[in-house]
Amino acid sequence: MKWMRKSIFLLLPILLAACHGGKELRPTCELTAISQVESSLNNPKGFTGQFTQTWPDGGKSTGRIIYEPGKLRLNYDYPSPMVVVAKDKKMVAKDFSNQSVTHIGLSRNPLGLMLKTPVHLSNPILVTNIQHKDGMLQISLASSDNPSQGLLTLLFTEAEGKLALRQMQAVDVRKRRSIMDIENVQEGIQVPATFFAYPDGQ
């Protein structure tokens, strides 16, 4: 389970049709997509849902995800109970099967790109790709200071101008890959601030 705690988000590309526009200036469709993603991730009431995560070796984990701007909690229930809380500049994972605790800095982790408050998809965040197809929007993010440190790809469903996060993909600096699918999403949720306390009690 050690590798599982250290590779909490990674990448599997999805082939979608990109917006058309010049290379020097972002086309209007991309600017609109960036604004929509910012609004979705900055919604103060956040969302919760069930997730299935596929790891680099093909293994799977399931659990519940809870997101508010700048904060993320993952409650893993299979194959073993684990809680992961990410906020500020670090992520803490506690594996209840052996009571081990892992601390991971977010400055070099792709997940840190979506946990800045508020989310602004501009410097130091680099939008590397935006794609649309059949009511879906995919956007890929990297650090403009060092893009090779990791890539985070978010996949949203799009309906009536409203986005809903359905998949998180990422690749870390070691090129390890994984994907997290999200379903049964409930939006507009509010949870106590204590729910995002680090599981190590610090």
PDB file of C-alpha atoms in Angstrom:
ATOM      1  CA  MET A   1       0.000   0.000   0.000  1.00  0.00           C
ATOM      2  CA  LYS A   2       3.013   2.334   0.267  1.00  0.00           C
ATOM      3  CA  TRP A   3       3.125   2.976  -3.474  1.00  0.00           C
ATOM      4  CA  MET A   4      -0.610   3.626  -3.389  1.00  0.00           C
ATOM      5  CA  ARG A   5      -0.259   6.405  -0.811  1.00  0.00           C
ATOM      6  CA  LYS A   6       2.561   8.056  -2.731  1.00  0.00           C
ATOM      7  CA  SER A   7       0.888   8.094  -6.148  1.00  0.00           C
ATOM      8  CA  ILE A   8      -2.523   9.490  -5.240  1.00  0.00           C
ATOM      9  CA  PHE A   9      -3.200  11.006  -8.705  1.00  0.00           C
ATOM     10  CA  LEU A  10      -1.804  10.216 -12.202  1.00  0.00           C
ATOM     11  CA  LEU A  11      -2.671  10.318 -16.087  1.00  0.00           C
ATOM     12  CA  LEU A  12      -4.458   8.366 -18.812  1.00  0.00           C
ATOM     13  CA  PRO A  13      -5.121  10.518 -21.923  1.00  0.00           C
ATOM     14  CA  ILE A  14      -8.568  10.744 -23.519  1.00  0.00           C
ATOM     15  CA  LEU A  15      -8.877  11.546 -27.234  1.00  0.00           C
ATOM     16  CA  LEU A  16     -11.368  14.373 -27.752  1.00  0.00           C
ATOM     17  CA  ALA A  17     -11.723  17.017 -30.449  1.00  0.00           C
ATOM     18  CA  ALA A  18      -9.870  20.234 -29.626  1.00  0.00           C
ATOM     19  CA  CYS A  19     -11.054  23.800 -30.215  1.00  0.00           C
ATOM     20  CA  HIS A  20      -9.658  25.424 -33.332  1.00  0.00           C
ATOM     21  CA  GLY A  21      -7.729  28.683 -33.078  1.00  0.00           C
ATOM     22  CA  GLY A  22      -4.398  30.404 -33.537  1.00  0.00           C
ATOM     23  CA  LYS A  23      -1.271  29.436 -31.596  1.00  0.00           C
ATOM     24  CA  GLU A  24      -0.419  32.924 -30.369  1.00  0.00           C
ATOM     25  CA  LEU A  25      -3.811  33.737 -28.868  1.00  0.00           C
ATOM     26  CA  ARG A  26      -6.271  31.353 -27.262  1.00  0.00           C
ATOM     27  CA  PRO A  27      -9.493  31.017 -29.252  1.00  0.00           C
ATOM     28  CA  THR A  28     -12.725  32.197 -27.679  1.00  0.00           C
ATOM     29  CA  CYS A  29     -13.918  28.641 -27.041  1.00  0.00           C
ATOM     30  CA  GLU A  30     -10.819  27.955 -24.904  1.00  0.00           C
ATOM     31  CA  LEU A  31     -11.175  31.190 -22.933  1.00  0.00           C
ATOM     32  CA  THR A  32     -14.807  30.303 -22.246  1.00  0.00           C
ATOM     33  CA  ALA A  33     -13.836  26.784 -21.130  1.00  0.00           C
ATOM     34  CA  ILE A  34     -11.156  28.112 -18.766  1.00  0.00           C
ATOM     35  CA  SER A  35     -13.674  30.514 -17.201  1.00  0.00           C
ATOM     36  CA  GLN A  36     -16.207  27.694 -16.759  1.00  0.00           C
ATOM     37  CA  VAL A  37     -13.664  25.422 -15.065  1.00  0.00           C
ATOM     38  CA  GLU A  38     -12.565  28.205 -12.711  1.00  0.00           C
ATOM     39  CA  SER A  39     -16.192  28.884 -11.739  1.00  0.00           C
ATOM     40  CA  SER A  40     -16.855  25.178 -11.158  1.00  0.00           C
ATOM     41  CA  LEU A  41     -13.788  24.622  -8.960  1.00  0.00           C
ATOM     42  CA  ASN A  42     -14.429  27.847  -7.030  1.00  0.00           C
ATOM     43  CA  ASN A  43     -18.037  26.982  -6.157  1.00  0.00           C
ATOM     44  CA  PRO A  44     -17.984  27.523  -2.355  1.00  0.00           C
ATOM     45  CA  LYS A  45     -20.412  24.676  -1.680  1.00  0.00           C
ATOM     46  CA  GLY A  46     -18.333  21.978  -3.388  1.00  0.00           C
ATOM     47  CA  PHE A  47     -19.450  18.428  -4.158  1.00  0.00           C
ATOM     48  CA  THR A  48     -19.274  14.826  -3.003  1.00  0.00           C
ATOM     49  CA  GLY A  49     -19.443  11.545  -4.877  1.00  0.00           C
ATOM     50  CA  GLN A  50     -18.265   7.946  -5.139  1.00  0.00           C
ATOM     51  CA  PHE A  51     -14.994   7.176  -6.904  1.00  0.00           C
ATOM     52  CA  THR A  52     -13.186   4.241  -8.442  1.00  0.00           C
ATOM     53  CA  GLN A  53      -9.434   4.662  -8.797  1.00  0.00           C
ATOM     54  CA  THR A  54      -7.350   2.531 -11.153  1.00  0.00           C
ATOM     55  CA  TRP A  55      -3.685   2.313 -10.148  1.00  0.00           C
ATOM     56  CA  PRO A  56      -0.604   1.921 -12.358  1.00  0.00           C
ATOM     57  CA  ASP A  57      -0.584  -1.868 -11.942  1.00  0.00           C
ATOM     58  CA  GLY A  58      -4.278  -2.151 -12.855  1.00  0.00           C
ATOM     59  CA  GLY A  59      -5.463  -2.550  -9.259  1.00  0.00           C
ATOM     60  CA  LYS A  60      -8.579  -0.692  -8.181  1.00  0.00           C
ATOM     61  CA  SER A  61      -9.709   1.186  -5.071  1.00  0.00           C
ATOM     62  CA  THR A  62     -13.098   2.640  -4.233  1.00  0.00           C
ATOM     63  CA  GLY A  63     -14.370   5.242  -1.829  1.00  0.00           C
ATOM     64  CA  ARG A  64     -15.923   8.659  -1.398  1.00  0.00           C
ATOM     65  CA  ILE A  65     -14.588  12.044  -2.517  1.00  0.00           C
ATOM     66  CA  ILE A  66     -15.464  15.369  -0.874  1.00  0.00           C
ATOM     67  CA  TYR A  67     -14.294  18.632  -2.453  1.00  0.00           C
ATOM     68  CA  GLU A  68     -14.508  22.267  -1.458  1.00  0.00           C
ATOM     69  CA  PRO A  69     -12.316  25.007  -2.967  1.00  0.00           C
ATOM     70  CA  GLY A  70      -8.772  24.446  -1.733  1.00  0.00           C
ATOM     71  CA  LYS A  71      -9.687  21.236   0.144  1.00  0.00           C
ATOM     72  CA  LEU A  72     -10.058  17.595  -0.793  1.00  0.00           C
ATOM     73  CA  ARG A  73     -10.859  14.504   1.248  1.00  0.00           C
ATOM     74  CA  LEU A  74     -10.799  10.914   0.027  1.00  0.00           C
ATOM     75  CA  ASN A  75     -12.304   8.147   2.157  1.00  0.00           C
ATOM     76  CA  TYR A  76     -11.019   4.842   0.759  1.00  0.00           C
ATOM     77  CA  ASP A  77     -13.075   1.789   1.726  1.00  0.00           C
ATOM     78  CA  TYR A  78     -11.591  -0.868  -0.591  1.00  0.00           C
ATOM     79  CA  PRO A  79      -9.246  -2.733  -0.575  1.00  0.00           C
ATOM     80  CA  SER A  80      -8.364  -1.242   2.825  1.00  0.00           C
ATOM     81  CA  PRO A  81      -9.658   1.747   4.806  1.00  0.00           C
ATOM     82  CA  MET A  82      -7.651   4.918   4.323  1.00  0.00           C
ATOM     83  CA  VAL A  83      -8.289   8.660   4.632  1.00  0.00           C
ATOM     84  CA  VAL A  84      -6.480  11.259   2.544  1.00  0.00           C
ATOM     85  CA  VAL A  85      -6.829  14.996   3.215  1.00  0.00           C
ATOM     86  CA  ALA A  86      -5.205  17.532   0.912  1.00  0.00           C
ATOM     87  CA  LYS A  87      -5.219  21.279   1.522  1.00  0.00           C
ATOM     88  CA  ASP A  88      -2.879  24.226   1.866  1.00  0.00           C
ATOM     89  CA  LYS A  89       0.484  22.879   0.680  1.00  0.00           C
ATOM     90  CA  LYS A  90       0.397  19.269   1.808  1.00  0.00           C
ATOM     91  CA  MET A  91      -1.487  15.997   1.698  1.00  0.00           C
ATOM     92  CA  VAL A  92      -1.737  13.560   4.601  1.00  0.00           C
ATOM     93  CA  ALA A  93      -2.781   9.928   4.156  1.00  0.00           C
ATOM     94  CA  LYS A  94      -3.605   7.561   7.005  1.00  0.00           C
ATOM     95  CA  ASP A  95      -3.880   3.838   6.340  1.00  0.00           C
ATOM     96  CA  PHE A  96      -6.071   2.345   9.063  1.00  0.00           C
ATOM     97  CA  SER A  97      -5.029  -1.214   8.254  1.00  0.00           C
ATOM     98  CA  ASN A  98      -1.628  -0.572   9.838  1.00  0.00           C
ATOM     99  CA  GLN A  99      -2.059   2.957  11.314  1.00  0.00           C
ATOM    100  CA  SER A 100       0.714   4.322   9.091  1.00  0.00           C
ATOM    101  CA  VAL A 101       0.695   8.024   8.146  1.00  0.00           C
ATOM    102  CA  THR A 102       2.259   9.523   5.014  1.00  0.00           C
ATOM    103  CA  HIS A 103       2.923  13.232   4.415  1.00  0.00           C
ATOM    104  CA  ILE A 104       3.236  14.457   0.821  1.00  0.00           C
ATOM    105  CA  GLY A 105       4.017  18.015  -0.252  1.00  0.00           C
ATOM    106  CA  LEU A 106       1.756  19.442  -2.948  1.00  0.00           C
ATOM    107  CA  SER A 107       4.250  21.854  -4.503  1.00  0.00           C
ATOM    108  CA  ARG A 108       5.499  19.085  -6.815  1.00  0.00           C
ATOM    109  CA  ASN A 109       2.268  17.072  -6.943  1.00  0.00           C
ATOM    110  CA  PRO A 110      -0.250  17.519  -9.798  1.00  0.00           C
ATOM    111  CA  LEU A 111      -3.096  17.615  -7.278  1.00  0.00           C
ATOM    112  CA  GLY A 112      -1.777  20.894  -5.891  1.00  0.00           C
ATOM    113  CA  LEU A 113      -2.745  22.619  -9.149  1.00  0.00           C
ATOM    114  CA  MET A 114      -6.468  22.392  -8.388  1.00  0.00           C
ATOM    115  CA  LEU A 115      -6.187  23.194  -4.668  1.00  0.00           C
ATOM    116  CA  LYS A 116      -5.068  26.785  -4.911  1.00  0.00           C
ATOM    117  CA  THR A 117      -7.641  29.239  -3.511  1.00  0.00           C
ATOM    118  CA  PRO A 118      -9.202  30.708  -5.518  1.00  0.00           C
ATOM    119  CA  VAL A 119      -8.409  28.669  -8.600  1.00  0.00           C
ATOM    120  CA  HIS A 120      -7.047  30.864 -11.403  1.00  0.00           C
ATOM    121  CA  LEU A 121      -5.957  28.942 -14.487  1.00  0.00           C
ATOM    122  CA  SER A 122      -3.118  31.284 -15.304  1.00  0.00           C
ATOM    123  CA  ASN A 123       0.469  31.761 -14.117  1.00  0.00           C
ATOM    124  CA  PRO A 124       1.770  29.782 -12.211  1.00  0.00           C
ATOM    125  CA  ILE A 125      -0.701  27.267 -13.693  1.00  0.00           C
ATOM    126  CA  LEU A 126      -0.219  26.400 -17.358  1.00  0.00           C
ATOM    127  CA  VAL A 127      -3.230  25.153 -19.342  1.00  0.00           C
ATOM    128  CA  THR A 128      -1.621  22.697 -21.751  1.00  0.00           C
ATOM    129  CA  ASN A 129      -4.691  21.371 -23.553  1.00  0.00           C
ATOM    130  CA  ILE A 130      -8.452  21.929 -23.817  1.00  0.00           C
ATOM    131  CA  GLN A 131     -10.737  19.519 -25.673  1.00  0.00           C
ATOM    132  CA  HIS A 132     -14.488  19.248 -26.266  1.00  0.00           C
ATOM    133  CA  LYS A 133     -16.734  16.462 -27.482  1.00  0.00           C
ATOM    134  CA  ASP A 134     -20.331  15.326 -27.018  1.00  0.00           C
ATOM    135  CA  GLY A 135     -21.105  17.379 -23.911  1.00  0.00           C
ATOM    136  CA  MET A 136     -17.705  16.765 -22.296  1.00  0.00           C
ATOM    137  CA  LEU A 137     -14.875  19.163 -21.522  1.00  0.00           C
ATOM    138  CA  GLN A 138     -11.323  18.050 -20.777  1.00  0.00           C
ATOM    139  CA  ILE A 139      -8.613  20.400 -19.531  1.00  0.00           C
ATOM    140  CA  SER A 140      -4.984  19.595 -18.733  1.00  0.00           C
ATOM    141  CA  LEU A 141      -2.946  21.597 -16.218  1.00  0.00           C
ATOM    142  CA  ALA A 142       0.745  21.813 -15.385  1.00  0.00           C
ATOM    143  CA  SER A 143       2.986  24.135 -13.420  1.00  0.00           C
ATOM    144  CA  SER A 144       4.310  26.912 -15.662  1.00  0.00           C
ATOM    145  CA  ASP A 145       7.501  27.006 -13.583  1.00  0.00           C
ATOM    146  CA  ASN A 146       8.291  23.344 -14.262  1.00  0.00           C
ATOM    147  CA  PRO A 147       5.771  21.518 -16.488  1.00  0.00           C
ATOM    148  CA  SER A 148       7.718  18.249 -16.272  1.00  0.00           C
ATOM    149  CA  GLN A 149       6.873  17.946 -12.552  1.00  0.00           C
ATOM    150  CA  GLY A 150       3.401  16.610 -13.321  1.00  0.00           C
ATOM    151  CA  LEU A 151       0.218  16.913 -15.352  1.00  0.00           C
ATOM    152  CA  LEU A 152      -3.355  17.008 -14.052  1.00  0.00           C
ATOM    153  CA  THR A 153      -6.227  16.370 -16.460  1.00  0.00           C
ATOM    154  CA  LEU A 154      -9.806  17.055 -15.408  1.00  0.00           C
ATOM    155  CA  LEU A 155     -12.816  15.728 -17.304  1.00  0.00           C
ATOM    156  CA  PHE A 156     -16.199  17.411 -16.869  1.00  0.00           C
ATOM    157  CA  THR A 157     -19.659  16.745 -18.211  1.00  0.00           C
ATOM    158  CA  GLU A 158     -21.169  19.918 -19.636  1.00  0.00           C
ATOM    159  CA  ALA A 159     -24.879  20.734 -19.683  1.00  0.00           C
ATOM    160  CA  GLU A 160     -26.616  24.118 -19.987  1.00  0.00           C
ATOM    161  CA  GLY A 161     -23.325  25.911 -19.339  1.00  0.00           C
ATOM    162  CA  LYS A 162     -22.755  24.024 -16.091  1.00  0.00           C
ATOM    163  CA  LEU A 163     -19.821  21.692 -15.475  1.00  0.00           C
ATOM    164  CA  ALA A 164     -19.639  18.623 -13.241  1.00  0.00           C
ATOM    165  CA  LEU A 165     -16.324  16.878 -12.515  1.00  0.00           C
ATOM    166  CA  ARG A 166     -16.444  13.217 -13.537  1.00  0.00           C
ATOM    167  CA  GLN A 167     -12.816  12.192 -13.831  1.00  0.00           C
ATOM    168  CA  MET A 168      -9.372  13.215 -12.556  1.00  0.00           C
ATOM    169  CA  GLN A 169      -6.290  12.019 -14.355  1.00  0.00           C
ATOM    170  CA  ALA A 170      -2.670  12.806 -13.688  1.00  0.00           C
ATOM    171  CA  VAL A 171       0.915  11.877 -14.322  1.00  0.00           C
ATOM    172  CA  ASP A 172       3.605  12.554 -11.751  1.00  0.00           C
ATOM    173  CA  VAL A 173       7.268  13.401 -12.172  1.00  0.00           C
ATOM    174  CA  ARG A 174       8.118   9.678 -12.414  1.00  0.00           C
ATOM    175  CA  LYS A 175       5.561   9.201 -15.235  1.00  0.00           C
ATOM    176  CA  ARG A 176       3.414   6.857 -13.137  1.00  0.00           C
ATOM    177  CA  ARG A 177      -0.160   6.695 -14.395  1.00  0.00           C
ATOM    178  CA  SER A 178      -3.605   6.297 -12.832  1.00  0.00           C
ATOM    179  CA  ILE A 179      -7.185   7.495 -13.245  1.00  0.00           C
ATOM    180  CA  MET A 180     -10.061   8.331 -10.896  1.00  0.00           C
ATOM    181  CA  ASP A 181     -13.679   8.056 -12.108  1.00  0.00           C
ATOM    182  CA  ILE A 182     -16.350   9.895 -10.108  1.00  0.00           C
ATOM    183  CA  GLU A 183     -20.067   9.092 -10.064  1.00  0.00           C
ATOM    184  CA  ASN A 184     -23.232   9.639  -7.998  1.00  0.00           C
ATOM    185  CA  VAL A 185     -22.175  13.254  -7.569  1.00  0.00           C
ATOM    186  CA  GLN A 186     -24.078  15.544  -5.197  1.00  0.00           C
ATOM    187  CA  GLU A 187     -23.339  19.222  -5.665  1.00  0.00           C
ATOM    188  CA  GLY A 188     -23.858  22.185  -3.365  1.00  0.00           C
ATOM    189  CA  ILE A 189     -22.830  20.290  -0.237  1.00  0.00           C
ATOM    190  CA  GLN A 190     -21.490  21.894   2.928  1.00  0.00           C
ATOM    191  CA  VAL A 191     -19.513  20.030   5.556  1.00  0.00           C
ATOM    192  CA  PRO A 192     -17.959  21.197   8.859  1.00  0.00           C
ATOM    193  CA  ALA A 193     -14.436  22.581   8.599  1.00  0.00           C
ATOM    194  CA  THR A 194     -13.300  19.787  10.942  1.00  0.00           C
ATOM    195  CA  PHE A 195     -14.071  17.306   8.186  1.00  0.00           C
ATOM    196  CA  PHE A 196     -10.947  18.526   6.417  1.00  0.00           C
ATOM    197  CA  ALA A 197      -8.693  18.157   9.428  1.00  0.00           C
ATOM    198  CA  TYR A 198      -5.568  16.144   8.697  1.00  0.00           C
ATOM    199  CA  PRO A 199      -6.050  12.509   9.785  1.00  0.00           C
ATOM    200  CA  ASP A 200      -2.846  12.583  11.835  1.00  0.00           C
ATOM    201  CA  GLY A 201      -4.435  15.129  14.191  1.00  0.00           C
ATOM    202  CA  GLN A 202      -1.953  17.905  13.332  1.00  0.00           C
TER     203      GLN A 202
END
